[in-house]
Short mmCIF file of N, CA and C in Angstrom, two decimals:
data_model
loop_
_atom_site.label_atom_id
_atom_site.label_comp_id
_atom_site.label_asym_id
_atom_site.label_seq_id
_atom_site.Cartn_x
_atom_site.Cartn_y
_atom_site.Cartn_z
N MET A 5 -34.31 -139.86 63.28
CA MET A 5 -33.14 -139.82 62.81
C MET A 5 -32.24 -139.93 61.37
N SER A 6 -32.01 -138.99 61.08
CA SER A 6 -30.90 -140.09 59.80
C SER A 6 -29.62 -140.45 60.90
N LEU A 7 -29.37 -141.45 60.00
CA LEU A 7 -27.71 -141.92 60.81
C LEU A 7 -26.70 -140.67 60.28
N LEU A 8 -25.77 -141.76 60.85
CA LEU A 8 -24.00 -140.79 61.20
C LEU A 8 -23.53 -141.33 60.96
N ILE A 9 -22.08 -141.42 60.21
CA ILE A 9 -20.77 -142.22 59.75
C ILE A 9 -19.59 -141.73 59.95
N THR A 10 -19.29 -142.02 61.89
CA THR A 10 -18.12 -141.56 62.34
C THR A 10 -16.71 -141.92 61.40
N ASP A 11 -15.83 -141.24 61.79
CA ASP A 11 -15.12 -140.81 61.52
C ASP A 11 -14.12 -142.38 62.26
N GLU A 12 -14.52 -143.62 62.35
CA GLU A 12 -14.11 -144.49 62.49
C GLU A 12 -13.94 -145.26 60.82
N CYS A 13 -15.10 -144.52 59.84
CA CYS A 13 -14.93 -144.71 58.99
C CYS A 13 -13.57 -145.86 58.74
N ILE A 14 -13.48 -146.97 57.23
CA ILE A 14 -12.70 -147.68 57.24
C ILE A 14 -12.92 -147.27 55.77
N ASN A 15 -13.66 -147.47 55.13
CA ASN A 15 -13.73 -147.05 53.62
C ASN A 15 -14.09 -147.83 52.92
N CYS A 16 -14.51 -149.43 53.62
CA CYS A 16 -14.94 -150.74 53.28
C CYS A 16 -16.33 -150.83 51.61
N ASP A 17 -16.47 -149.62 51.40
CA ASP A 17 -18.28 -149.67 50.37
C ASP A 17 -18.17 -149.99 50.67
N VAL A 18 -19.50 -150.84 51.71
CA VAL A 18 -19.89 -152.09 52.00
C VAL A 18 -21.52 -151.05 52.05
N CYS A 19 -21.14 -150.49 52.38
CA CYS A 19 -23.10 -149.21 53.15
C CYS A 19 -22.81 -148.96 51.58
N GLU A 20 -22.21 -147.91 50.82
CA GLU A 20 -23.02 -147.14 50.00
C GLU A 20 -23.98 -148.36 48.92
N PRO A 21 -23.91 -149.21 48.38
CA PRO A 21 -24.71 -149.86 47.07
C PRO A 21 -25.82 -150.22 48.74
N GLU A 22 -26.53 -150.59 49.90
CA GLU A 22 -27.35 -150.77 50.65
C GLU A 22 -27.82 -150.31 50.47
N CYS A 23 -27.47 -148.83 50.59
CA CYS A 23 -28.88 -147.43 51.13
C CYS A 23 -30.15 -147.45 50.01
N PRO A 24 -31.31 -148.02 50.28
CA PRO A 24 -32.61 -147.80 49.17
C PRO A 24 -32.56 -146.84 48.72
N ASN A 25 -31.71 -145.28 49.40
CA ASN A 25 -32.46 -143.65 49.31
C ASN A 25 -31.05 -143.07 48.59
N GLY A 26 -29.94 -144.17 48.76
CA GLY A 26 -28.95 -143.31 48.11
C GLY A 26 -28.92 -141.89 48.51
N ALA A 27 -28.35 -142.44 50.34
CA ALA A 27 -28.48 -141.36 51.11
C ALA A 27 -26.84 -141.19 51.02
N ILE A 28 -26.18 -142.44 51.19
CA ILE A 28 -24.63 -142.26 51.59
C ILE A 28 -23.61 -142.38 49.66
N SER A 29 -23.25 -141.24 49.86
CA SER A 29 -21.62 -141.39 49.15
C SER A 29 -20.05 -141.21 49.74
N GLN A 30 -19.34 -140.78 49.09
CA GLN A 30 -17.98 -140.64 49.64
C GLN A 30 -17.96 -139.00 49.81
N GLY A 31 -17.97 -139.28 51.03
CA GLY A 31 -16.84 -137.55 51.72
C GLY A 31 -15.46 -137.28 50.95
N ASP A 32 -15.24 -136.22 51.88
CA ASP A 32 -13.22 -135.77 51.17
C ASP A 32 -13.29 -137.16 51.95
N GLU A 33 -13.42 -137.20 52.77
CA GLU A 33 -12.06 -137.95 53.86
C GLU A 33 -12.73 -139.55 54.31
N ILE A 34 -14.25 -139.81 54.16
CA ILE A 34 -15.40 -141.06 54.64
C ILE A 34 -16.68 -141.02 54.09
N TYR A 35 -17.28 -141.92 53.52
CA TYR A 35 -18.94 -141.39 54.30
C TYR A 35 -19.71 -140.91 54.04
N GLU A 36 -20.50 -140.35 53.94
CA GLU A 36 -21.38 -139.34 54.40
C GLU A 36 -22.69 -139.64 53.89
N ILE A 37 -23.34 -139.00 54.99
CA ILE A 37 -25.04 -139.91 55.20
C ILE A 37 -25.81 -138.43 54.68
N ALA A 38 -26.64 -138.09 53.95
CA ALA A 38 -27.51 -136.85 53.70
C ALA A 38 -28.49 -136.64 54.49
N PRO A 39 -28.71 -135.92 55.39
CA PRO A 39 -29.99 -136.37 56.49
C PRO A 39 -31.35 -136.57 55.49
N ASN A 40 -31.37 -135.48 54.43
CA ASN A 40 -32.56 -134.96 53.86
C ASN A 40 -32.79 -136.90 53.40
N LEU A 41 -32.05 -137.43 52.67
CA LEU A 41 -32.26 -138.79 52.12
C LEU A 41 -32.42 -139.73 52.55
N CYS A 42 -32.06 -139.65 54.69
CA CYS A 42 -32.06 -141.02 55.37
C CYS A 42 -32.98 -140.93 55.85
N THR A 43 -34.04 -142.64 55.59
CA THR A 43 -35.05 -142.66 56.61
C THR A 43 -34.93 -144.19 57.16
N GLU A 44 -33.64 -144.15 58.06
CA GLU A 44 -32.94 -145.50 58.70
C GLU A 44 -33.93 -146.13 57.94
N CYS A 45 -34.01 -146.39 57.23
CA CYS A 45 -34.73 -147.07 55.72
C CYS A 45 -36.18 -147.98 56.91
N VAL A 46 -37.05 -147.04 57.44
CA VAL A 46 -38.05 -146.68 57.52
C VAL A 46 -38.70 -147.34 56.11
N GLY A 47 -40.05 -148.02 56.23
CA GLY A 47 -40.55 -147.84 54.34
C GLY A 47 -39.26 -148.96 54.10
N HIS A 48 -38.46 -149.43 53.89
CA HIS A 48 -37.64 -150.65 52.49
C HIS A 48 -37.98 -151.44 53.88
N TYR A 49 -37.20 -151.05 54.99
CA TYR A 49 -36.63 -152.49 56.03
C TYR A 49 -36.58 -152.38 57.79
N ASP A 50 -36.82 -154.17 58.12
CA ASP A 50 -36.98 -153.51 59.66
C ASP A 50 -35.88 -152.28 60.40
N GLU A 51 -34.49 -153.19 59.40
CA GLU A 51 -33.03 -151.75 60.37
C GLU A 51 -32.50 -151.43 59.86
N PRO A 52 -31.90 -150.65 59.42
CA PRO A 52 -30.56 -149.94 58.71
C PRO A 52 -29.96 -150.65 57.81
N GLN A 53 -30.20 -150.78 56.70
CA GLN A 53 -29.04 -151.90 56.09
C GLN A 53 -27.47 -151.14 56.22
N CYS A 54 -27.09 -149.80 56.17
CA CYS A 54 -26.07 -149.10 56.13
C CYS A 54 -24.78 -150.41 58.24
N VAL A 55 -25.97 -149.91 59.02
CA VAL A 55 -26.09 -150.98 60.00
C VAL A 55 -25.85 -152.08 59.48
N GLU A 56 -25.94 -152.92 59.55
CA GLU A 56 -26.16 -154.27 59.10
C GLU A 56 -24.28 -154.71 58.38
N VAL A 57 -24.81 -153.55 57.48
CA VAL A 57 -23.54 -154.42 56.90
C VAL A 57 -22.10 -153.76 57.23
N CYS A 58 -22.14 -152.64 58.65
CA CYS A 58 -20.95 -152.39 58.62
C CYS A 58 -19.56 -153.11 59.79
N PRO A 59 -18.47 -153.28 59.25
CA PRO A 59 -17.79 -154.04 60.33
C PRO A 59 -17.45 -153.41 61.10
N VAL A 60 -16.87 -151.88 60.86
CA VAL A 60 -16.99 -151.03 61.84
C VAL A 60 -17.78 -150.55 63.16
N ASP A 61 -18.54 -150.94 62.69
CA ASP A 61 -18.99 -150.17 63.41
C ASP A 61 -19.84 -148.95 63.32
N CYS A 62 -19.68 -147.68 62.68
CA CYS A 62 -19.46 -146.50 63.01
C CYS A 62 -20.58 -146.05 62.59
N ILE A 63 -21.39 -146.87 61.98
CA ILE A 63 -22.58 -146.42 61.80
C ILE A 63 -24.09 -145.64 62.99
N ILE A 64 -24.68 -144.56 63.69
CA ILE A 64 -24.97 -144.30 64.40
C ILE A 64 -26.12 -143.40 64.44
N THR A 65 -26.69 -142.78 65.64
CA THR A 65 -27.81 -141.83 64.87
C THR A 65 -28.41 -141.03 65.37
N ASP A 66 -28.06 -139.91 64.16
CA ASP A 66 -27.40 -137.87 64.09
C ASP A 66 -28.19 -137.62 65.63
N PRO A 67 -27.65 -137.26 66.35
CA PRO A 67 -27.43 -135.99 67.57
C PRO A 67 -28.97 -135.11 66.47
N ASP A 68 -27.99 -133.76 66.13
CA ASP A 68 -28.54 -133.05 65.02
C ASP A 68 -29.54 -133.11 64.30
N ASN A 69 -29.91 -134.46 64.39
CA ASN A 69 -31.39 -134.60 63.05
C ASN A 69 -32.36 -135.53 64.07
N GLU A 70 -32.86 -135.17 64.83
CA GLU A 70 -33.63 -136.26 65.07
C GLU A 70 -34.71 -136.32 64.69
N GLU A 71 -35.56 -137.41 64.26
CA GLU A 71 -37.13 -137.52 63.72
C GLU A 71 -37.74 -139.03 64.35
N THR A 72 -39.17 -139.17 64.31
CA THR A 72 -40.16 -139.63 64.99
C THR A 72 -40.32 -140.76 63.91
N GLU A 73 -41.45 -141.80 64.00
CA GLU A 73 -40.61 -143.16 63.33
C GLU A 73 -41.70 -142.81 62.99
N ASP A 74 -43.06 -141.63 62.08
CA ASP A 74 -43.61 -140.92 62.12
C ASP A 74 -43.11 -139.72 60.81
N GLN A 75 -42.08 -139.66 61.22
CA GLN A 75 -41.19 -137.78 60.44
C GLN A 75 -41.11 -139.02 58.75
N LEU A 76 -40.06 -139.50 59.65
CA LEU A 76 -38.85 -141.40 58.87
C LEU A 76 -39.70 -142.01 57.89
N MET A 77 -41.10 -142.19 58.13
CA MET A 77 -42.59 -142.54 57.44
C MET A 77 -42.83 -141.27 56.35
N ASP A 78 -42.17 -139.93 56.64
CA ASP A 78 -43.46 -138.95 55.30
C ASP A 78 -41.88 -138.72 55.07
N LYS A 79 -41.02 -139.19 55.20
CA LYS A 79 -39.89 -138.82 54.45
C LYS A 79 -39.44 -139.34 53.18
N TYR A 80 -40.13 -141.26 54.30
CA TYR A 80 -39.93 -142.60 52.70
C TYR A 80 -40.86 -142.33 52.84
N HIS A 81 -42.23 -141.58 51.91
CA HIS A 81 -43.13 -141.26 51.45
C HIS A 81 -42.92 -140.62 50.49
N GLN A 82 -42.40 -139.47 50.81
CA GLN A 82 -41.97 -138.17 49.68
C GLN A 82 -41.00 -138.91 48.83
N LEU A 83 -40.04 -138.81 49.06
CA LEU A 83 -39.05 -139.95 48.66
C LEU A 83 -39.57 -141.18 47.11
N THR A 84 -39.78 -141.92 47.88
CA THR A 84 -41.02 -142.62 46.66
C THR A 84 -42.75 -141.92 45.91
N GLY A 85 -42.63 -141.21 46.18
CA GLY A 85 -43.68 -141.14 45.17
C GLY A 85 -44.82 -141.81 45.94
N SER A 86 -44.60 -142.53 46.97
CA SER A 86 -46.26 -143.88 47.43
C SER A 86 -46.76 -143.38 48.65
#
């Protein structure tokens, strides 16, 4: 699953630089996560780094983008070329 930032986001800017895939960017009102780039940090870290640093806990799994651990690892390999 990719992750999703809810409308509880306070635009604190701490999540964007933590994403190893560059999946997080500023949207019209709040930060957004590109599902095609989000691997939930699989391949990079044990835990999603954006979730770890979010001060308001507004990052959740996206119910519209469910992926298995294997699918996330495949996406990681495609994104990193490894």
